[in-house]
Coordinates of C-alpha atoms in Angstrom, one line a residue:
M1 CA 162.6 88.3 69.3
I2 CA 159.6 89.8 71.6
G3 CA 158.9 93.3 70.8
S4 CA 161.4 93.4 67.7
P5 CA 160.0 95.3 65.0
Q6 CA 159.9 92.4 62.8
D7 CA 157.8 90.2 65.4
G8 CA 155.7 93.5 65.1
E9 CA 155.0 93.4 61.5
E10 CA 154.4 89.8 61.2
R11 CA 152.0 90.3 64.2
F12 CA 150.1 93.3 62.4
G13 CA 150.4 92.5 58.9
G14 CA 153.2 95.6 58.4
T15 CA 154.4 98.8 59.9
T16 CA 151.3 100.6 57.9
D17 CA 148.8 98.0 60.0
L18 CA 150.5 98.7 63.5
L19 CA 150.1 102.6 62.9
Q20 CA 146.7 102.4 61.9
Y21 CA 145.8 99.8 65.0
R22 CA 147.5 102.5 67.3
S23 CA 145.5 105.4 65.4
V24 CA 142.2 103.6 66.3
V25 CA 143.3 102.6 69.4
S26 CA 144.2 106.1 70.4
M27 CA 140.8 107.4 68.3
S28 CA 138.9 105.2 71.1
F29 CA 140.4 106.9 74.1
T30 CA 139.9 110.0 72.3
L31 CA 135.9 109.4 72.2
R32 CA 135.8 107.9 75.6
R33 CA 137.6 111.4 76.9
C34 CA 135.4 113.2 74.7
F35 CA 132.1 111.7 76.0
A36 CA 133.4 111.7 79.5
R37 CA 133.8 115.7 79.3
S38 CA 130.9 116.4 77.7
A39 CA 128.7 114.4 80.0
L40 CA 129.7 116.9 83.2
H41 CA 129.1 119.5 80.2
I42 CA 125.6 118.2 79.5
A43 CA 124.4 117.4 83.0
G44 CA 125.0 121.2 83.9
A45 CA 122.5 122.5 81.5
R46 CA 119.5 124.0 83.3
D47 CA 116.8 122.6 81.1
A48 CA 115.7 119.8 79.0
L49 CA 116.2 121.7 75.7
A50 CA 119.5 122.7 76.6
R51 CA 120.5 119.3 77.1
E52 CA 119.3 117.9 73.8
T53 CA 121.1 120.7 72.0
R54 CA 124.4 119.6 73.8
W55 CA 123.7 116.4 73.0
R56 CA 123.0 116.9 69.1
Q57 CA 126.6 118.7 69.6
V58 CA 128.5 116.1 70.8
L59 CA 127.1 113.3 68.9
G60 CA 128.1 115.6 65.8
G61 CA 131.6 116.3 67.0
A62 CA 132.2 112.5 67.7
A63 CA 130.9 111.4 64.3
A64 CA 133.2 113.9 62.1
R65 CA 136.4 112.6 64.4
A66 CA 135.4 109.3 63.9
R67 CA 135.4 109.9 59.8
S68 CA 138.5 111.9 60.2
S69 CA 140.2 109.1 61.9
W70 CA 139.0 106.7 59.5
K71 CA 140.3 108.4 56.7
R72 CA 143.9 108.9 57.8
A73 CA 144.4 105.1 58.4
P74 CA 142.8 103.0 55.4
S75 CA 141.8 99.4 56.6
T76 CA 142.9 96.1 56.1
E77 CA 141.7 92.6 56.3
V78 CA 143.7 91.7 59.5
M79 CA 142.7 95.3 61.0
E80 CA 139.0 94.6 60.5
A81 CA 139.3 91.1 62.1
S82 CA 141.0 92.5 65.2
C83 CA 139.9 95.9 65.6
G84 CA 136.3 96.1 64.1
S85 CA 134.3 96.0 67.1
A86 CA 135.8 99.0 68.3
V87 CA 135.9 101.3 65.1
L88 CA 131.9 99.8 64.8
A89 CA 130.8 101.3 67.8
A90 CA 133.0 104.5 67.7
V91 CA 131.4 105.0 64.4
L92 CA 127.7 103.7 64.9
L93 CA 127.1 105.2 68.2
P94 CA 126.7 108.7 66.7
S95 CA 124.4 107.4 64.3
I96 CA 122.4 105.7 66.9
G97 CA 122.2 109.0 69.1
W98 CA 120.9 111.3 65.9
W99 CA 118.4 108.2 65.2
Y100 CA 116.8 108.3 68.9
L101 CA 117.0 112.3 68.7
S102 CA 115.4 112.3 65.1
R103 CA 112.7 109.9 66.6
R104 CA 112.4 111.6 70.1
P105 CA 109.1 113.5 69.3
S106 CA 109.6 117.4 69.9
P107 CA 107.5 120.6 70.7
M108 CA 105.9 121.7 67.5
P109 CA 104.0 124.8 66.7
L110 CA 100.6 125.3 67.6
P111 CA 98.0 125.5 64.7
M112 CA 96.4 129.0 63.8
P113 CA 93.4 128.4 61.6
Q114 CA 91.7 131.0 59.6
A115 CA 88.7 131.7 62.2
L116 CA 91.2 131.7 65.0
Q117 CA 93.1 134.5 62.7
A118 CA 90.4 136.1 62.1
S119 CA 88.9 136.3 65.3
G120 CA 92.1 138.0 66.8
A121 CA 93.6 135.0 68.9
Q122 CA 97.0 135.4 70.1
V123 CA 99.7 132.6 70.9
H124 CA 102.9 133.4 73.3
S125 CA 106.0 132.9 71.2
A126 CA 107.2 130.8 73.4
L127 CA 104.3 128.5 73.7
Q128 CA 104.0 125.0 71.9
R129 CA 102.7 121.7 71.5
T130 CA 103.9 118.6 72.5
P131 CA 103.1 115.2 70.0
D132 CA 99.9 113.1 70.7
I133 CA 102.2 110.2 72.9
G134 CA 101.3 108.1 75.8
P135 CA 97.8 108.0 77.4
R136 CA 98.0 111.3 78.1
G137 CA 98.0 112.7 74.6
S138 CA 99.3 115.8 73.5
G139 CA 100.0 119.2 75.5
L140 CA 101.5 122.6 75.9
V141 CA 105.1 123.4 76.7
V142 CA 107.1 126.9 76.9
V143 CA 110.1 126.6 74.7
A144 CA 111.7 129.9 76.6
P145 CA 111.2 131.4 80.2
V146 CA 107.8 133.3 80.9
E147 CA 107.2 135.4 83.8
E148 CA 104.2 134.8 86.5
G149 CA 101.2 136.0 85.1
E150 CA 101.9 136.1 81.5
A151 CA 99.1 135.5 79.2
L152 CA 100.3 132.3 76.8
L153 CA 96.9 132.2 75.0
R154 CA 94.1 134.5 74.1
V155 CA 90.9 133.1 72.4
P156 CA 88.0 135.3 72.2
Q157 CA 84.6 134.0 73.4
S158 CA 82.8 133.9 69.7
A159 CA 85.6 131.1 68.7
V160 CA 84.5 129.2 71.5
L161 CA 83.0 126.1 70.1
S162 CA 79.7 125.6 71.8
G163 CA 76.3 123.7 71.7
K164 CA 74.9 127.3 71.0
M165 CA 77.3 127.8 68.3
A166 CA 76.5 124.5 66.8
Q167 CA 73.1 124.9 66.8
Q168 CA 73.6 127.8 64.9
V169 CA 75.8 126.3 62.3
L170 CA 73.7 123.6 61.8
G171 CA 70.4 125.6 61.7
V172 CA 68.4 123.1 63.8
D173 CA 67.2 122.7 67.4
L174 CA 68.8 120.0 69.0
E175 CA 70.3 119.4 72.3
P176 CA 73.2 121.8 72.8
D177 CA 75.7 118.9 73.6
L178 CA 74.2 116.5 70.9
A179 CA 74.4 119.7 68.4
L180 CA 78.4 120.3 69.2
V181 CA 79.1 116.5 68.6
A182 CA 77.4 116.4 65.0
L183 CA 79.2 119.6 64.4
L184 CA 82.6 118.2 65.3
A185 CA 81.8 114.6 63.5
E186 CA 81.3 116.4 60.4
A187 CA 83.5 119.2 60.5
R188 CA 86.4 116.7 61.0
A189 CA 85.1 114.7 58.2
R190 CA 85.1 117.6 55.7
A191 CA 88.7 118.7 56.7
E192 CA 90.0 115.5 56.2
E193 CA 88.7 116.0 52.8
G194 CA 90.3 119.4 52.4
Q195 CA 87.4 121.4 53.0
D196 CA 87.0 123.8 56.1
I197 CA 83.2 124.7 56.8
I198 CA 84.1 126.2 60.3
G199 CA 87.5 127.5 59.1
L200 CA 89.4 125.1 62.1
K201 CA 90.5 122.9 59.4
E202 CA 94.3 123.0 61.0
Y203 CA 92.9 122.5 64.6
L204 CA 90.6 119.9 63.8
L205 CA 93.2 117.6 61.9
S206 CA 95.6 118.3 64.9
L207 CA 93.0 116.6 67.4
P208 CA 94.1 112.6 68.0
R209 CA 92.2 110.0 66.2
H210 CA 92.5 107.7 69.0
F211 CA 91.4 107.9 72.4
H212 CA 93.5 104.6 74.1
G213 CA 92.1 104.1 77.6
L214 CA 89.1 105.8 77.6
P215 CA 85.8 103.3 78.4
W216 CA 84.1 105.2 76.0
V217 CA 85.8 103.9 73.2
F218 CA 85.9 100.4 73.9
D219 CA 83.9 97.9 71.8
D220 CA 81.7 95.2 73.6
E221 CA 84.4 92.5 73.9
E222 CA 86.9 95.1 75.2
A223 CA 84.3 96.8 77.7
A224 CA 83.6 93.0 79.3
S225 CA 87.3 92.5 79.7
E226 CA 88.9 95.6 80.8
L227 CA 85.8 97.1 83.0
R228 CA 84.9 93.3 84.4
G229 CA 83.8 93.6 88.1
T230 CA 83.8 97.7 88.1
A231 CA 80.8 99.8 88.6
L232 CA 82.2 101.3 85.3
Q233 CA 81.0 98.6 82.8
P234 CA 76.9 99.4 83.6
C235 CA 77.7 103.2 83.3
L236 CA 79.2 102.9 80.1
Q237 CA 75.9 100.6 78.7
L238 CA 73.9 103.2 80.1
L239 CA 75.8 106.1 78.2
Q240 CA 76.1 104.4 75.2
A241 CA 72.5 103.5 75.4
K242 CA 71.7 107.1 75.6
E243 CA 74.2 108.2 73.0
D244 CA 72.6 105.4 70.4
E245 CA 69.2 107.3 71.0
N246 CA 70.8 110.7 70.5
R247 CA 72.5 109.5 67.2
Q248 CA 69.0 108.2 66.3
V249 CA 67.5 111.9 66.9
L250 CA 70.5 113.4 64.7
Q251 CA 69.8 110.7 62.0
A252 CA 66.2 111.9 62.4
R253 CA 67.1 115.8 62.0
L254 CA 69.9 116.0 59.7
G255 CA 70.4 112.4 58.3
E256 CA 70.0 114.0 54.9
R257 CA 72.5 116.7 55.2
L258 CA 75.1 115.3 57.4
A259 CA 76.9 112.0 56.1
T260 CA 78.6 111.7 59.6
A261 CA 75.3 111.5 61.2
W262 CA 75.0 107.6 59.9
S263 CA 78.4 107.1 61.1
A264 CA 78.8 105.6 64.2
E265 CA 82.7 105.8 64.3
R266 CA 82.5 109.1 63.8
F267 CA 79.6 110.2 66.0
R268 CA 82.2 107.8 68.7
W269 CA 85.1 109.9 68.1
A270 CA 83.3 113.3 68.4
K271 CA 81.6 112.4 71.6
A272 CA 85.3 111.5 73.0
V273 CA 86.4 114.9 71.8
V274 CA 83.9 116.6 73.9
M275 CA 84.1 114.1 77.0
T276 CA 87.9 114.8 77.1
R277 CA 88.4 118.4 76.1
A278 CA 85.2 120.4 77.1
G279 CA 84.7 122.5 79.7
I280 CA 82.5 125.0 81.5
H281 CA 83.2 127.9 80.2
E282 CA 81.5 131.5 79.5
V283 CA 80.2 132.4 75.9
S284 CA 79.2 135.7 75.0
E285 CA 76.1 135.0 73.2
E286 CA 74.7 132.8 76.1
P287 CA 73.5 134.1 79.4
E288 CA 75.3 131.5 81.6
P289 CA 78.7 129.2 81.3
S290 CA 77.8 126.3 79.5
V291 CA 79.6 122.9 78.4
A292 CA 82.4 124.2 75.5
I293 CA 85.7 123.6 73.7
V294 CA 88.1 126.4 73.9
P295 CA 90.3 125.8 70.5
L296 CA 94.0 125.6 71.5
I297 CA 93.5 125.9 75.1
D298 CA 92.4 122.8 75.4
F299 CA 95.6 121.0 74.3
A300 CA 96.7 121.9 78.2
N301 CA 97.0 118.6 80.0
C302 CA 96.0 118.6 83.7
A303 CA 98.2 118.4 86.8
E304 CA 98.2 118.1 90.6
V305 CA 99.7 121.4 90.9
P306 CA 98.8 123.4 88.1
S307 CA 101.1 126.0 86.4
A308 CA 98.8 128.0 84.5
F309 CA 94.8 129.0 85.0
C310 CA 91.9 130.1 82.5
R311 CA 90.3 133.3 82.9
L312 CA 87.8 135.7 81.6
H313 CA 89.6 139.0 80.4
K314 CA 87.8 141.7 78.2
G315 CA 86.1 139.3 75.9
F316 CA 88.8 136.9 75.8
I317 CA 89.5 133.2 77.7
E318 CA 93.1 133.6 78.2
L319 CA 95.7 131.0 79.5
V320 CA 97.9 132.9 82.6
T321 CA 100.7 131.5 84.0
R322 CA 100.7 130.7 88.0
Q323 CA 104.3 130.8 88.3
A324 CA 107.4 131.5 86.4
L325 CA 108.6 128.8 84.0
K326 CA 111.6 127.8 82.4
A327 CA 112.1 126.4 78.7
G328 CA 110.9 122.7 78.8
D329 CA 108.2 123.3 81.5
E330 CA 104.7 121.8 80.4
V331 CA 101.8 124.3 80.9
T332 CA 98.9 122.5 82.6
I333 CA 95.5 123.3 83.8
S334 CA 92.8 122.0 86.6
Y335 CA 89.9 119.9 85.2
G336 CA 88.1 120.2 88.6
E337 CA 87.5 118.3 91.6
Q338 CA 86.4 115.0 90.6
S339 CA 87.8 111.5 91.9
Q340 CA 90.0 108.7 89.9
E341 CA 86.9 106.7 88.8
Q342 CA 85.6 110.1 87.7
Q343 CA 88.7 111.2 85.6
L344 CA 89.2 107.7 84.3
F345 CA 85.7 107.7 83.0
T346 CA 85.6 111.0 81.3
F347 CA 89.2 111.5 80.1
G348 CA 90.8 108.0 80.5
F349 CA 93.5 108.7 82.8
F350 CA 93.4 109.9 86.8
L351 CA 96.1 111.7 88.8
E352 CA 97.1 110.1 92.3
S353 CA 96.5 113.0 94.1
S354 CA 92.7 112.8 93.3
P355 CA 90.2 111.4 96.1
V356 CA 90.2 107.4 96.0
E357 CA 86.3 106.9 95.9
I358 CA 84.9 104.2 94.3
M359 CA 81.4 102.9 93.0
T360 CA 80.8 99.4 94.6
P361 CA 77.8 97.0 93.0
L362 CA 75.6 98.1 96.3
A363 CA 73.0 99.8 94.3
M364 CA 71.0 102.8 96.2
T365 CA 68.0 101.6 95.0
V366 CA 65.7 98.9 96.8
P367 CA 66.4 95.3 95.5
T368 CA 63.7 93.6 93.8
E369 CA 62.8 90.7 96.5
V370 CA 62.1 93.6 98.8
T371 CA 58.2 93.7 99.4
T372 CA 57.6 96.2 102.3
A373 CA 57.5 99.8 102.3
V374 CA 59.4 100.0 98.8
E375 CA 58.5 103.9 98.1
L376 CA 59.6 104.9 101.5
R377 CA 63.1 102.9 101.6
N378 CA 63.5 104.2 97.7
V379 CA 63.2 107.6 99.1
L380 CA 65.3 107.6 102.2
L381 CA 68.0 105.6 99.6
R382 CA 67.8 108.8 97.4
L383 CA 68.1 111.4 100.3
L384 CA 71.4 109.4 101.4
F385 CA 72.9 110.1 97.6
L386 CA 72.1 113.5 98.0
E387 CA 73.8 114.0 101.1
R388 CA 76.8 112.9 99.2
Q389 CA 79.3 115.5 98.1
N390 CA 80.2 116.1 94.4
A391 CA 77.4 114.2 93.1
E392 CA 77.4 116.1 89.8
G393 CA 79.6 115.3 87.1
S394 CA 79.7 113.1 84.0
M395 CA 78.2 110.2 85.8
A396 CA 75.7 112.5 87.9
D397 CA 72.6 111.2 85.8
L398 CA 73.5 107.5 86.2
P399 CA 71.9 105.2 88.6
P400 CA 73.4 105.6 92.4
F401 CA 76.0 103.0 93.7
A402 CA 77.3 103.0 97.6
M403 CA 80.8 104.5 97.2
L404 CA 83.8 102.9 99.1
R405 CA 86.4 105.6 100.1
A406 CA 89.9 105.6 101.0
R407 CA 90.7 108.4 103.6
S408 CA 93.9 109.1 105.7
S409 CA 92.5 108.1 108.8
G410 CA 91.6 104.5 106.9
L411 CA 88.8 103.0 104.6
D412 CA 85.4 104.5 104.7
L413 CA 82.4 102.0 104.7
S414 CA 79.9 104.7 106.2
E415 CA 77.6 104.8 102.6
L416 CA 77.8 101.0 102.1
Y417 CA 76.5 100.4 105.9
G418 CA 73.7 102.9 105.2
V419 CA 72.4 101.4 102.2
A420 CA 72.6 98.0 103.6
T421 CA 70.9 99.1 106.8
L422 CA 67.9 100.8 104.8
Q423 CA 67.9 98.0 102.4
E424 CA 67.1 95.4 105.9
L425 CA 65.5 97.7 107.9
P426 CA 61.6 96.4 108.5
E427 CA 58.8 98.5 108.0
N428 CA 58.1 100.1 111.7
Q429 CA 61.7 101.3 111.9
L430 CA 61.8 102.9 108.5
R431 CA 58.7 104.9 109.7
Q432 CA 60.7 106.6 112.6
V433 CA 63.5 107.3 110.5
A434 CA 61.3 109.1 108.3
D435 CA 59.8 110.8 111.1
E436 CA 63.1 111.9 112.3
V437 CA 64.0 113.4 109.2
R438 CA 61.0 115.4 108.9
K439 CA 61.7 116.9 112.5
T440 CA 65.6 117.5 112.2
S441 CA 66.2 117.4 108.3
R442 CA 68.8 114.8 108.8
L443 CA 69.3 111.3 108.0
A444 CA 70.1 109.3 111.2
L445 CA 70.4 105.7 110.5
P446 CA 70.8 103.2 113.3
P447 CA 73.7 100.8 113.1
P448 CA 73.6 98.1 110.7
S449 CA 72.2 94.7 111.5
S450 CA 74.1 91.3 111.8
E451 CA 72.1 90.3 108.8
S452 CA 72.9 93.4 106.7
L453 CA 76.4 93.2 107.3
K454 CA 76.3 89.7 106.3
R455 CA 74.6 90.4 103.1
L456 CA 76.9 93.3 102.3
K457 CA 80.1 90.9 102.8
A458 CA 79.0 88.1 100.4
L459 CA 78.3 90.6 98.0
L460 CA 82.0 92.0 98.5
Q461 CA 83.0 88.8 98.2
E462 CA 81.5 88.2 95.3
W463 CA 82.8 91.5 93.6
H464 CA 86.2 90.6 94.6
A465 CA 85.9 87.4 92.9
E466 CA 84.7 89.7 89.6
L467 CA 87.8 92.0 89.9
S468 CA 90.6 89.5 90.3
V469 CA 89.8 87.9 86.8
E470 CA 92.8 89.0 84.9
A471 CA 91.8 91.3 81.4
S472 CA 92.7 89.7 78.4
S473 CA 95.1 91.7 75.9
S474 CA 94.0 94.9 74.3
R475 CA 92.1 94.7 71.3
S476 CA 94.0 97.8 70.1
G477 CA 97.5 96.6 71.2
E478 CA 97.6 99.7 73.6
K479 CA 97.2 98.4 77.1
P480 CA 94.6 100.7 79.5
V481 CA 97.5 101.3 82.2
F482 CA 95.4 103.6 84.2
L483 CA 92.4 101.2 84.1
R484 CA 93.9 98.6 85.4
A485 CA 95.6 100.4 87.9
Y486 CA 92.2 101.5 88.8
R487 CA 91.2 97.7 88.8
K488 CA 94.2 96.8 91.0
R489 CA 93.1 99.5 93.3
C490 CA 89.7 98.6 93.6
V491 CA 90.9 94.8 94.4
E492 CA 93.1 96.3 97.5
L493 CA 90.3 98.1 98.6
V494 CA 87.8 95.2 99.0
E495 CA 90.3 93.2 100.5
Q496 CA 90.4 96.0 103.2
A497 CA 86.6 96.2 103.3
L498 CA 86.5 92.8 103.6
K499 CA 88.9 92.3 106.5
Q500 CA 87.1 95.0 108.3
L501 CA 83.8 93.6 107.6
T502 CA 85.7 90.2 109.2
E503 CA 86.0 91.7 112.4
K504 CA 82.3 92.3 113.0
V505 CA 80.6 89.4 111.3
P506 CA 83.3 86.4 112.0
A507 CA 80.8 84.0 110.9
I508 CA 81.7 84.3 107.4
D509 CA 85.2 83.7 106.3
P510 CA 87.5 86.1 104.6
V511 CA 89.1 85.7 101.3

């Protein structure tokens, strides 16, 4: 008879197993209700840290209820076959949650090495450091609410890592930037051996080992693949050549005293630290601001709308909040006005809000095939370069290239037109332009000729073909996401430029 006790016992192996089945089903519905209620509770949490705490409570409670229900209803073979999946999910879900939370990076206290303690450096109790993950690396976060105008970090000027300080420690007259690189390389190597030559061992060991996405650390193969078609490739080659010369100088001056002077890997790491973490700061021993690293403050990431700023106050460099922050908010600063390309070359990332200005293959120098008025053309091209705003920065000493700019009103090809015009103008017109500069102190150029536009368009087509070659897999296994996004943007801008030029020079087919 359907539904009879006997039938039930035959189906489920006896009364005990039937009760166990009902217990497991009941447990399953209980867990579902528990998680549904908890989801509403967690969603109402005010910040990320509170949500994480509530998730831990929910998962812990669910695990306890699952274990308790399982003890009250011992399993049998039939039960395992019919209800194993439901029980497994109920029991494993908390475990999986605990595993996820245990692997999820959590904020940690900032390192406070001996030298900083002795100098009087101060860290706000709410300020902590995030782990070194993702392309942006480590950062700073508050774990409790702080008010606007609060000093989260105070580092004495005497504790700043500057070129002057490095010269004094090393006891040799090197270029300040080179001295700072040499000191960082040697101090980090000694710290890994347990020595503390400048009192900053804990800080030095907390600095990243790798700088994924930073062009400076690419080997030749990776640079050829990832930077192909961009002006960053020749810029990197020039920078590497310059730093190879610097390392030779270091070997000649300190090769017997510093083991790291002979290590290209150590030198490259230290140079990457200076590139990505140094800024212009006022140091008490130096008459004017210089390139230096402020320990601990250098952990702050860059943001379009920073939540903090640096100031010099009574002999301390302070990190001060611009606004009230709640628990879980990141503490960010501004790295200065730079284009996306400059940020990528210097830091290995860029902000979407930064200006889109990319260097083209059109060098602001006279091509080798030009034979007339070479010196005059070079002078005028240099003048055109000097008129460019924000010509200073990490790439200011590299050969100038014409810039392609994206504006809110459209694509700006004015500098490309100017360079193409100066390279094609006959000598008599060049002298007219030079005379006008002497009279008015302004560089006024005639519209580009048809020949200069054709030459410019041919160059852009070749550039587009180079940029369109897909990069191979990264050597390190880490995809340089910002670099590939930059190359994609270059392709888009070149296509727009070619379209614009096609309207002026229809004789050459567009891509």
